[in-house]
XYZ file of C-alpha atoms in Angstrom:
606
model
C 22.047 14.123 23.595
C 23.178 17.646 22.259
C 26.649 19.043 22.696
C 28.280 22.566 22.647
C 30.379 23.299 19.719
C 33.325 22.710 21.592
C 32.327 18.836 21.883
C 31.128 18.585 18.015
C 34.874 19.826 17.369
C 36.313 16.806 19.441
C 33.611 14.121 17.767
C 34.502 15.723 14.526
C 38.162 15.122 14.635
C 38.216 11.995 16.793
C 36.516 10.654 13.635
C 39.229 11.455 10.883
C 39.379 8.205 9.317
C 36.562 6.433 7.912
C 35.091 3.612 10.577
C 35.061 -0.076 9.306
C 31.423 -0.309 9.509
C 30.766 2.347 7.125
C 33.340 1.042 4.437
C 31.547 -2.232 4.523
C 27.886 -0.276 4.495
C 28.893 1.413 1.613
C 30.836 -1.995 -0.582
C 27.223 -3.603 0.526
C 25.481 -0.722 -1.001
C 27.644 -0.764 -3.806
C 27.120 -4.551 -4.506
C 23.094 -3.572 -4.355
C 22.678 -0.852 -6.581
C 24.680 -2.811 -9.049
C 22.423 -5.843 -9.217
C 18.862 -4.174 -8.092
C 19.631 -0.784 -10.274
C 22.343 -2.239 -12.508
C 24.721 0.898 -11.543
C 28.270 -0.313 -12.972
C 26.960 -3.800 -12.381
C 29.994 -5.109 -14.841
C 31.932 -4.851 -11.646
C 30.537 -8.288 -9.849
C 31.606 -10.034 -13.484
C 34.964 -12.198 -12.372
C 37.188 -14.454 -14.385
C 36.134 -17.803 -13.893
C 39.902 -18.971 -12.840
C 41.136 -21.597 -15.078
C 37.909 -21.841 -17.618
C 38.200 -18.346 -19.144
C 40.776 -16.426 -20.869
C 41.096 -12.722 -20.183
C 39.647 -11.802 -23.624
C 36.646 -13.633 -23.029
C 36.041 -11.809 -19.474
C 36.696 -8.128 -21.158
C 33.805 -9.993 -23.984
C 31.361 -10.967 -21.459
C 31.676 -7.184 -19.449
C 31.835 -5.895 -22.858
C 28.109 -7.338 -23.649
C 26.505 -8.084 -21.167
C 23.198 -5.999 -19.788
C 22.105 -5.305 -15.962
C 19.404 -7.885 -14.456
C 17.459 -4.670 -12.910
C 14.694 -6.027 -14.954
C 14.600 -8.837 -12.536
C 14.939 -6.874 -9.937
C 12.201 -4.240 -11.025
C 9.383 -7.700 -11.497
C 10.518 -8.966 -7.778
C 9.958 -5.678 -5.736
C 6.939 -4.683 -8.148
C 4.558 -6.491 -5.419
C 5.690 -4.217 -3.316
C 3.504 -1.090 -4.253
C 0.532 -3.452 -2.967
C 1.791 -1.936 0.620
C 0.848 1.321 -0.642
C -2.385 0.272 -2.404
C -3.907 -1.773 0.353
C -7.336 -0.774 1.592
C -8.142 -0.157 5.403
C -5.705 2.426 5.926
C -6.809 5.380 8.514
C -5.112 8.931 9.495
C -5.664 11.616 12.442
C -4.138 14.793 13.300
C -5.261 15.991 16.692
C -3.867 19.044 16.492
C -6.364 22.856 17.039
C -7.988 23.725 13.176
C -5.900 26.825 13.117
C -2.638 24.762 12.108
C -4.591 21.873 11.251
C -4.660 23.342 6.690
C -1.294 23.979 7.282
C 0.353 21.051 7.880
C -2.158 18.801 5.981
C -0.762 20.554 3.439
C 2.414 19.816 3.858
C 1.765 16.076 4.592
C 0.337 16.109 1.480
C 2.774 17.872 -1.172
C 6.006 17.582 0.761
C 8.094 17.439 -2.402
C 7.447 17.323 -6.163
C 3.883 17.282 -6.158
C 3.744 14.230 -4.168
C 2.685 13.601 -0.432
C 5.158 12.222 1.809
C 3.300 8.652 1.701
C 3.568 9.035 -2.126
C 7.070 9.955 -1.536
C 7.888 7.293 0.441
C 6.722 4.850 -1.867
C 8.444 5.933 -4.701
C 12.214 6.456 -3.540
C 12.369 4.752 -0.070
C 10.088 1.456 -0.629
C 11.427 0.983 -4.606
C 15.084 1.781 -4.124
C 16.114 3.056 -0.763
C 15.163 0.387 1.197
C 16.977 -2.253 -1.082
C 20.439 -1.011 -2.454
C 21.328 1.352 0.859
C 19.697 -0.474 3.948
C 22.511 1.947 6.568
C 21.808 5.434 4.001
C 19.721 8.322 6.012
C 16.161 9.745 5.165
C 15.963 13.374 6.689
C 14.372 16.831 6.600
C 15.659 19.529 5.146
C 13.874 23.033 5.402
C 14.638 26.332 3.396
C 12.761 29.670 4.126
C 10.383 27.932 6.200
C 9.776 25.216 3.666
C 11.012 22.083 4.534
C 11.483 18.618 2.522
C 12.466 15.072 2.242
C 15.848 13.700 1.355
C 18.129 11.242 0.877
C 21.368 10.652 2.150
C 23.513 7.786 0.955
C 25.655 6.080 3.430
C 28.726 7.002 1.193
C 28.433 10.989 2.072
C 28.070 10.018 5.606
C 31.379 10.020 8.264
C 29.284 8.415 11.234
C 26.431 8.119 12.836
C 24.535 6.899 16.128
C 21.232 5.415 16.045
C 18.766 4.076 18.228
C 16.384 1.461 16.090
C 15.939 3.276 13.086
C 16.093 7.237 14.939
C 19.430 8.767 15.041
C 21.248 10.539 17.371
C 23.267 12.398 15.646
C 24.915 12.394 11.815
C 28.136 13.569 10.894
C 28.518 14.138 7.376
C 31.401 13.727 4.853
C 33.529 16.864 4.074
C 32.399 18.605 0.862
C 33.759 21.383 -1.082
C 32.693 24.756 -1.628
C 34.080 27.796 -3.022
C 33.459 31.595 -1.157
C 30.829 32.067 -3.773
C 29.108 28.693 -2.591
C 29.091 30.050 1.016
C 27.936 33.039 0.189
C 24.862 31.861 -1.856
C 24.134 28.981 0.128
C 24.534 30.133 3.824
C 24.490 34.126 3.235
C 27.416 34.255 5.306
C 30.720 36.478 3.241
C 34.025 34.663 3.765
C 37.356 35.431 1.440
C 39.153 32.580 0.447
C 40.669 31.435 -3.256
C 40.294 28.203 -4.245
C 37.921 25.882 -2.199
C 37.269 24.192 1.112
C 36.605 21.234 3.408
C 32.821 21.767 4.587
C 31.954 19.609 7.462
C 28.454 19.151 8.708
C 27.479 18.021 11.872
C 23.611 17.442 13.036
C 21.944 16.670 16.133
C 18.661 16.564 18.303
C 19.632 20.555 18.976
C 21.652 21.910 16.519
C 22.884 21.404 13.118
C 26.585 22.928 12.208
C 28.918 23.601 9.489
C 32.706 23.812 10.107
C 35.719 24.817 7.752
C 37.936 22.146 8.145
C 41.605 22.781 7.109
C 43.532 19.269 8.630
C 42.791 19.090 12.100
C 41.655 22.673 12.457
C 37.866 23.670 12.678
C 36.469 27.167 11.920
C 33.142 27.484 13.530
C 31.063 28.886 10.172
C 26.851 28.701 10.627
C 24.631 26.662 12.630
C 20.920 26.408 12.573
C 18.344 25.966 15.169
C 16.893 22.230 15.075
C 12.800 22.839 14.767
C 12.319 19.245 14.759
C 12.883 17.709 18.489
C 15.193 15.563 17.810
C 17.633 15.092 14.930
C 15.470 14.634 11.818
C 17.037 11.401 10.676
C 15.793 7.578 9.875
C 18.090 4.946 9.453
C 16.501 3.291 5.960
C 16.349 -0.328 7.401
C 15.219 -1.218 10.682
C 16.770 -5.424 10.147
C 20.110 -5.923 11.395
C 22.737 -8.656 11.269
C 22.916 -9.568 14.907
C 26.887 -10.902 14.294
C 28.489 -7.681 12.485
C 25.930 -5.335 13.293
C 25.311 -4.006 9.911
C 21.890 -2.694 8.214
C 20.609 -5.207 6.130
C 18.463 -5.066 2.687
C 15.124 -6.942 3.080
C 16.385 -9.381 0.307
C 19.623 -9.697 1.278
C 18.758 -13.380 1.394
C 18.422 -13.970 -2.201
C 22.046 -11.627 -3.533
C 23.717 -14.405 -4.178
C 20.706 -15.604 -6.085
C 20.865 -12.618 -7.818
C 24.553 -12.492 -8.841
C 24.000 -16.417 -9.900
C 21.452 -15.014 -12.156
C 23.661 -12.201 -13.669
C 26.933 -13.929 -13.812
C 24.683 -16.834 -16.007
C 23.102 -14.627 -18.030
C 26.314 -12.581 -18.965
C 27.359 -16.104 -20.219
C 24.105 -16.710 -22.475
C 25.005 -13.588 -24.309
C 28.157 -14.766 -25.100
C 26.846 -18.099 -26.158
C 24.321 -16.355 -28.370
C 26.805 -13.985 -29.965
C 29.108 -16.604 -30.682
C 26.346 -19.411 -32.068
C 23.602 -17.426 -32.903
C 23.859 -16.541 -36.755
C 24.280 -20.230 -38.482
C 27.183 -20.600 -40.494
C 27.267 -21.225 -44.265
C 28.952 -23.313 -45.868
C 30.035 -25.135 -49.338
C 31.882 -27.815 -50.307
C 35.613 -26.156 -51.537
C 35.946 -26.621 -55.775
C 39.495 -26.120 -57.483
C 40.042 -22.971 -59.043
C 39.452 -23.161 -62.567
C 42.486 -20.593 -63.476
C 45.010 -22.211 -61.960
C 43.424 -26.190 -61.769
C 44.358 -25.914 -57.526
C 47.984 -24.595 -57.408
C 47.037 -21.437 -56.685
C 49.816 -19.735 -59.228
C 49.920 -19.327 -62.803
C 53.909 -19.262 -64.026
C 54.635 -18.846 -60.418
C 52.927 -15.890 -60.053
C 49.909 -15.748 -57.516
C 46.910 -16.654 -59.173
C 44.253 -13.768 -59.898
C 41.350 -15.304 -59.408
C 42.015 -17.231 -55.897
C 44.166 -15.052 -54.884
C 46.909 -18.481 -54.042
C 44.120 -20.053 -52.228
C 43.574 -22.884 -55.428
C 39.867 -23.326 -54.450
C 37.313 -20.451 -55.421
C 35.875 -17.831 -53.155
C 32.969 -16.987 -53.178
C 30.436 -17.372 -55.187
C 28.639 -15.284 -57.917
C 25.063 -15.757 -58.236
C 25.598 -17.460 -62.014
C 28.280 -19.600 -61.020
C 27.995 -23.022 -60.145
C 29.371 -25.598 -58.588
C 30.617 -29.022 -60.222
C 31.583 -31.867 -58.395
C 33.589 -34.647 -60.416
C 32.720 -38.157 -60.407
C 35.162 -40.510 -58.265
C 38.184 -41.748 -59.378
C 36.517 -45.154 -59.839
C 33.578 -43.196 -62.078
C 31.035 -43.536 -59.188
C 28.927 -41.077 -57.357
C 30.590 -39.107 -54.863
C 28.967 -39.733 -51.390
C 27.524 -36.096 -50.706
C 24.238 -34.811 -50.278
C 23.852 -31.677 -50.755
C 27.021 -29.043 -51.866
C 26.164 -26.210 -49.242
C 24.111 -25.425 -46.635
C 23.543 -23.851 -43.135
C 24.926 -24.911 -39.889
C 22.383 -24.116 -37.076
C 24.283 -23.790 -33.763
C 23.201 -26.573 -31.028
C 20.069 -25.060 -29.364
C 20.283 -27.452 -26.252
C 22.480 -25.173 -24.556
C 20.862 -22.157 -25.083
C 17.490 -24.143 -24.179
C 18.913 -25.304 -21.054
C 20.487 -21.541 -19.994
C 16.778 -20.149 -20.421
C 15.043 -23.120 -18.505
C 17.874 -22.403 -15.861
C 17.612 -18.926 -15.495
C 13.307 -19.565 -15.049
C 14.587 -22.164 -12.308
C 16.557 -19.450 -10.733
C 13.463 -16.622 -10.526
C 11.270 -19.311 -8.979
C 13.935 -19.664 -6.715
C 14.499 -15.538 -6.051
C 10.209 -15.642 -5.547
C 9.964 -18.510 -3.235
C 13.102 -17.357 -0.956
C 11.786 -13.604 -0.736
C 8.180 -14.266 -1.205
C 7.403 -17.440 -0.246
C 5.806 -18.251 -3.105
C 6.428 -19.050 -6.827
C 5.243 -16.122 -8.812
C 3.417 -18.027 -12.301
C 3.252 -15.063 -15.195
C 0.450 -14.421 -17.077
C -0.590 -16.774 -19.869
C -1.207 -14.216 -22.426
C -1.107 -10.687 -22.905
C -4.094 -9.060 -20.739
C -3.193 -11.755 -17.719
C -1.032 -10.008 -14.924
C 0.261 -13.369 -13.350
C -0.529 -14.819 -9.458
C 1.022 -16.349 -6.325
C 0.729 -19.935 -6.218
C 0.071 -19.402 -2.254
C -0.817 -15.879 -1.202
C -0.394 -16.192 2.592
C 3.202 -16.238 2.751
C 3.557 -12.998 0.294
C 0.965 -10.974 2.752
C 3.124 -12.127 5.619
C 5.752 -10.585 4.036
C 3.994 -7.670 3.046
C 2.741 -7.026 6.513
C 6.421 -6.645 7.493
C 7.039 -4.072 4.882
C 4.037 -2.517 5.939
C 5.402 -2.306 9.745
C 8.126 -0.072 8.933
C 6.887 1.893 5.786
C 3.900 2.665 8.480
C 6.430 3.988 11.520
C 8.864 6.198 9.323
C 5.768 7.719 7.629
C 4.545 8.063 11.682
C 7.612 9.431 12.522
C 8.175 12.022 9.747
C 4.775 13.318 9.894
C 5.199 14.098 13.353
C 8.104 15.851 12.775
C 6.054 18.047 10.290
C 3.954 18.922 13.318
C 7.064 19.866 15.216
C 8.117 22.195 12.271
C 4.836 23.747 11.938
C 4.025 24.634 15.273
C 7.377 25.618 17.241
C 5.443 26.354 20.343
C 4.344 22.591 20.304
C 5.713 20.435 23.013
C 8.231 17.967 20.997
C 7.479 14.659 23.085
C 3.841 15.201 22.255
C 3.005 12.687 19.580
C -0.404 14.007 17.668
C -0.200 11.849 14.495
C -2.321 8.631 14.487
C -2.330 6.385 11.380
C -2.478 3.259 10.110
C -1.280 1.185 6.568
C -4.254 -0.565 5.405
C -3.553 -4.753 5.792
C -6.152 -5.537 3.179
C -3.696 -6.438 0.080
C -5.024 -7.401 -3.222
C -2.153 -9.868 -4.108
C -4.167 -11.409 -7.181
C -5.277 -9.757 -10.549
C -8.456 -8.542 -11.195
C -9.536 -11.618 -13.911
C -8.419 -14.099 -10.746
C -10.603 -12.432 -8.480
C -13.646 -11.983 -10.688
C -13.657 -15.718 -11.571
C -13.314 -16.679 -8.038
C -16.459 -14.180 -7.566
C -17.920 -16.166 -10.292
C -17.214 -19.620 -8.666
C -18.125 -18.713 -5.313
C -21.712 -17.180 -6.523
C -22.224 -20.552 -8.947
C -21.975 -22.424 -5.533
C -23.863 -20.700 -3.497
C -21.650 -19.242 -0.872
C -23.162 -17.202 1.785
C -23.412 -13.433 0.931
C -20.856 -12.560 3.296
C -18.449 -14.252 1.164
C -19.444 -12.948 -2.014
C -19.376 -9.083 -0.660
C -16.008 -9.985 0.504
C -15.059 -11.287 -3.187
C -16.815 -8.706 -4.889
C -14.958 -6.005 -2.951
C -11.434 -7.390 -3.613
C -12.518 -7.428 -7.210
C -13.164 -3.748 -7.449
C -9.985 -2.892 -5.430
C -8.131 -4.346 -7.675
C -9.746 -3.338 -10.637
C -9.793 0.178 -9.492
C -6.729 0.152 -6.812
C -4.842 3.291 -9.219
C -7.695 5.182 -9.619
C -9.233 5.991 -5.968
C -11.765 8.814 -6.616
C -13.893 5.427 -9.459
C -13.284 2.830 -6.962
C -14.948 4.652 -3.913
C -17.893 5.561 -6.755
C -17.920 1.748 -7.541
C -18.025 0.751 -3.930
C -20.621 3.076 -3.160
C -22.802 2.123 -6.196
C -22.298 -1.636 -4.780
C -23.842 -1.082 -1.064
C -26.317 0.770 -3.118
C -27.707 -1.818 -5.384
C -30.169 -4.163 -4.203
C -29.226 -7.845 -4.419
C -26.201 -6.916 -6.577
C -25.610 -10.577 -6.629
C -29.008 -11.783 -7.843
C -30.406 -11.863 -11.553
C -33.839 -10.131 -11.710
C -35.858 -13.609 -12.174
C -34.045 -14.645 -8.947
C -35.395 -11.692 -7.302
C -38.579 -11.632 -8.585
C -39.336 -15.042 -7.517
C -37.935 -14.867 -4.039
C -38.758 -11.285 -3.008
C -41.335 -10.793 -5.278
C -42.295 -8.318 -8.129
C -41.652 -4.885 -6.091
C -38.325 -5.894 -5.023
C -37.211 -7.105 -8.577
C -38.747 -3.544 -9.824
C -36.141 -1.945 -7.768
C -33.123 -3.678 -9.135
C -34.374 -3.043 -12.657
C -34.743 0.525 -11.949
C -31.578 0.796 -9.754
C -29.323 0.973 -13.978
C -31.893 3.825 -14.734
C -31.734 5.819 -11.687
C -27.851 5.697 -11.699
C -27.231 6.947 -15.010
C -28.859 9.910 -14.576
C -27.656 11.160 -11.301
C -25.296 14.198 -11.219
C -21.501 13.115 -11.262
C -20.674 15.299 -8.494
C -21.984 13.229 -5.942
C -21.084 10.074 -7.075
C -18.759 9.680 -4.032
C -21.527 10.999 -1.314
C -23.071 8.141 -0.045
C -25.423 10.066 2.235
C -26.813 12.038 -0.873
C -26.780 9.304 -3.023
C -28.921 7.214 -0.426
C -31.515 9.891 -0.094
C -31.600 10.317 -3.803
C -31.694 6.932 -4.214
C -34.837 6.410 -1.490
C -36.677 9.387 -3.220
C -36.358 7.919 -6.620
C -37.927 4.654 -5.760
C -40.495 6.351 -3.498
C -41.327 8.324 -6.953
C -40.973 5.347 -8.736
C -42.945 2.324 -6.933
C -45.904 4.625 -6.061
C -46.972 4.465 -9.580
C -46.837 1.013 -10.026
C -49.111 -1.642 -9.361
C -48.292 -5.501 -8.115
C -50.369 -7.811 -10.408
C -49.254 -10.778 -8.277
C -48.794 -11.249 -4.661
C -45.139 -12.119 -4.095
C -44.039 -15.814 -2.565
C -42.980 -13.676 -0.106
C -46.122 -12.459 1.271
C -47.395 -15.710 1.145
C -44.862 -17.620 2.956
C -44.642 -15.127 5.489
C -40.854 -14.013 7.230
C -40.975 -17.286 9.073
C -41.426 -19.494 5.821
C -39.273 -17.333 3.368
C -36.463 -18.029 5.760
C -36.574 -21.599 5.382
C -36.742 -21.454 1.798
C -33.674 -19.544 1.832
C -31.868 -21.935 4.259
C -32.740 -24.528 1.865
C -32.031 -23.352 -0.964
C -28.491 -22.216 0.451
C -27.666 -25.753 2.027
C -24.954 -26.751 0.192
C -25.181 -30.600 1.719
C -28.349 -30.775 0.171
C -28.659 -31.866 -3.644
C -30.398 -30.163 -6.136
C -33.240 -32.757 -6.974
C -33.811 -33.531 -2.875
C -34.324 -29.546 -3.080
C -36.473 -29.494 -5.910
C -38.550 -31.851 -3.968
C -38.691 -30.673 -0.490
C -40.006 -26.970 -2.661
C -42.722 -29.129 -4.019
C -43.872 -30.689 -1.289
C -43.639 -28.644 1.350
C -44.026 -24.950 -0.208
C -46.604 -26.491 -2.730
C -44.876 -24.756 -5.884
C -44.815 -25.052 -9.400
C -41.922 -27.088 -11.402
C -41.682 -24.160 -13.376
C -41.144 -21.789 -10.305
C -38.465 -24.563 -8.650
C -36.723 -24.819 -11.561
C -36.446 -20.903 -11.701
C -35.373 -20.119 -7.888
C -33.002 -23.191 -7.631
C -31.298 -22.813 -10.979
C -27.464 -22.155 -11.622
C -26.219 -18.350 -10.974
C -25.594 -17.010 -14.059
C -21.505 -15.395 -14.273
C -21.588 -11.601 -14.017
C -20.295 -11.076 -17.090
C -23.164 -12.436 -18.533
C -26.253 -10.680 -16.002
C -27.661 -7.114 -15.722
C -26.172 -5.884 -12.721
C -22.529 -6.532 -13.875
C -20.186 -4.259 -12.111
C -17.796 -2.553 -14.199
């Protein structure tokens, strides 16, 4: 719905005070950013009412550190949204405009494309610590851009979902010289004044604002085709109507956690360097009375016991009265603080992050056992449920802003066309790569079905690869490529014979010397590929007829369905080989033996 500036004038001023929803959008965005980006996080520290003294609170503010580190290792499974395979995008839009906006879409701000962009402020922060704040377009001298507007430099707003109506913005101030550099426009004023911005599906505005008057100042056509606006969270509390974080279940975990961990410092500030101590000996000046002709004594200072000690000193401890040993064993020492609990703060605070993972993820999250391991979900199907729904809206705003590009671009377009078609890839790689090649490895030892093991193999080069696109489309390429990438050479040889084999063994050769410009054209690559061995197996000569050839298709079949029956055991294989196939022991033991691990075989995948 537009309006004529007579109407913005009325909205303007009929909202003069702040509305209750904001204020409580912007304490809940407040509360957020201090425990997800630790911004004056010493704010959520209270007195614990009747078990701590003011001076310990001011301590425990004093010392304590931010838990955004906890934050920053429970959102970091996040990016997998971003780094998921499957994902597709089409512009059906005429070539003429077509390089145009692709190239906006793809360096919208700071180098980055607006899915990059996306990922780094809206999924990492945005989304968490200011669920009601505003992502919008901006545009200067025909280049536009992405921003972001926190909910506390916003007056009001109106959405629909996650689209908004309209925005009016909080006052700002600007001097003449502002105006004049900013908006081109030259005003005489001293001093400064209100600025009050109002934007729409038609028209975005800027007032003067001096109390309840409103000077009409600039206004600027609205390319977009409707007001260029996304609320930052599409979940909201059904009872109050508020935007909600996607972990606003776990806050209170998460202020548990800081409010606890606040109190470890103390603890270890307090307790944490042992004490020393020494059994107290009488000042030899003044034998204990601490004066010498009632004057203080020099040496104790009126203490009668000695201070501390000199390195040639020593200490002397008199026999008892009764000309026994004194009970004592030793005359100093340390005093280690109690270490139970400190123990039982750090085993608490792991209780509570199992807690924060299983709440938000669904999952417990077990870290890495050393230093190379990255760490896995105990159950993976709850964390890619979750991811999916992250996925849903990371996939419509990016939808929604890109078609807005299109609208910016191409002013003759009609605005309710939509021309943008994409999709977030679903297939997430939620373990590490060391997981997923020893579940490879497993799989291949037991003689899955290839399906399965192209499956495995894949995820394992995602994730191995999943930050550097350009080698992991080489690396998948190079793996449809191979023949029998999951085969040793001796398994090939025997099953598919000698020519077969010859082609895996020259598959390394051929590779290495291809040019590195086409590494990522599979069409070139396969008609390289097909020439090579063409080149290659002409020369040679088969000194043996392969079991192939003399089984026939019909006959190798059934060796392989016996050999991949997993109900059958390995000597009731060995024998049905000999009896029915007529083959050597030597040749049984050879097909039927245990895969060897890729790390350990020629056509490891690296």
């Amino acid at each position: 719905m537009s309006r004529n500036i007579d109407e913005i004038k009325a909205l303007i001023l009929s909202n003069a005070t702040i509305h209750e929803w904001v204020n409580k959008s912007r304490e809940y965005s407040k509360e957020l950013k201090a425990l997800i980006k630790g911004q004056d996080f010493a704010d959520l520290l209270v007195k614990i009412d009747h078990l701590e003294s003011e001076d310990r609170i001011k301590a425990r503010k004093k010392f304590a550190h931010s838990i955004k580190d906890v934050s920053e290792r429970l959102l970091r499974h996040v990016d997998n949204v971003y780094s998921a395979s499957g994902d597709s995008f089409n512009l059906n839009i005429d070539e003429t405009n077509k390089p145009d906006v692709l190239k906006s879409i793809t360096n919208i701000r700071g180098n980055q494309s607006l899915k990059s962009w996306l990922k780094t402020y809206w999924a990492k922060t945005i989304l968490h610590t200011d669920p009601a704040g505003l992502l919008m377009f901006e545009w200067k001298d025909e280049k536009l851009y992405p921003v972001y507007k926190s909910i506390s430099c916003i007056r009001n707003y109106e959405a629909h979902g996650q689209n908004v109506e309209w925005v009016l913005f909080e006052p700002f101030k600007a001097t003449a010289k502002i105006i004049k550099d900013k908006y081109d426009i030259d005003i005489q004023f001293e001093g400064t004044k209100d600025i009050v911005r109002y934007y729409d599906e038609a028209i975005d505005v800027f007032f003067i604002q001096e109390s309840k008057e409103l000077t009409y100042l600039v206004e600027f056509a609205n390319l977009f085709g409707q007001c260029p606006a996304i609320v930052a969270s599409n979940i909201v509390d059904p009872d109050s109507g508020l935007r909600l974080t996607p972990v606003d279940g776990i806050v209170e975990l998460l202020k548990e956690y800081l409010r606890d961990q606040s109190i470890k410092l103390i603890y270890k500030i307090q307790h944490g360097i042992p004490q020393f101590w020494r059994v107290a000996s009488k000042c030899p000046t003044c034998n204990g009375t601490g004066k010498i002709d009632n004057k203080v004594c020099p040496d104790c200072k009126g203490r009668g016991t000695m201070g501390r000690k000199d390195i040639t000193d020593e200490i002397r401890i008199p026999l008892n009265d009764d000309g026994t040993m004194p009970n004592i064993s030793k005359a100093m020492g340390w005093e280690a603080p109690p270490l139970e609990v400190w123990k039982q703060y750090n085993d608490e605070e792991d209780r509570l992050v199992d807690k924060l993972n299983k709440t938000h993820w669904g999952s417990i999250f077990i870290e890495g056992g050393n230093d190379t391991a990255t760490g896995r979900f105990i159950d993976t199907q709850p964390v890619i449920n979750r991811l999916n729904d992250y996925s849903d809206v990371a996939e419509w705003i990016d939808w929604q802003m890109c078609e807005w590009i299109v609208n910016f671009k191409m002013p003759q377009k009609n605005k309710e066309e939509h021309v943008v078609s994409l999709g977030y890839g679903r297939r997430f790689i939620i373990e590490s790569p060391d997981v997923l090649l020893k579940l490879y490895n497993e799989s291949k030892s037991a003689g899955d079905p290839i399906s399965i093991l192209d499956k495995q193999l894949t995820d394992y080069l995602t994730a191995k690869y999943k930050t550097d696109i350009e080698t992991l489309s080489e690396m998948l390429i190079k793996k449809e490529l191979e023949p029998y990438p999951h085969y040793t050479l001796d398994e090939v040889a025997k099953v598919m014979g000698n020519k077969e084999a010859q082609k895996k063994m020259l598959f390394l050769e051929w590779y290495q010397q291809i040019n590195p410009l086409i590494k990522n054209d599979k069409v070139k690559l396969t008609k390289e590929w097909d020439a090579f061995i063409l080149a290659k197996i002409g020369e040679a000569k088969e000194t043996t007829t392969a079991l192939s050839v003399q089984l026939g298709v019909g006959g190798t079949q059934s060796l392989q369905l016996i050999i991949s029956d997993r109900l059958i055991s390995t000597e009731s294989k060995k024998g049905i080989l000999k009896v029915l196939f007529g083959l050597t022991d030597e040749d049984i033991n050879l097909i039927i033996s245990e895969p060897t691990a890729i790390e350990g075989n020629q056509n490891q995948i690296t």
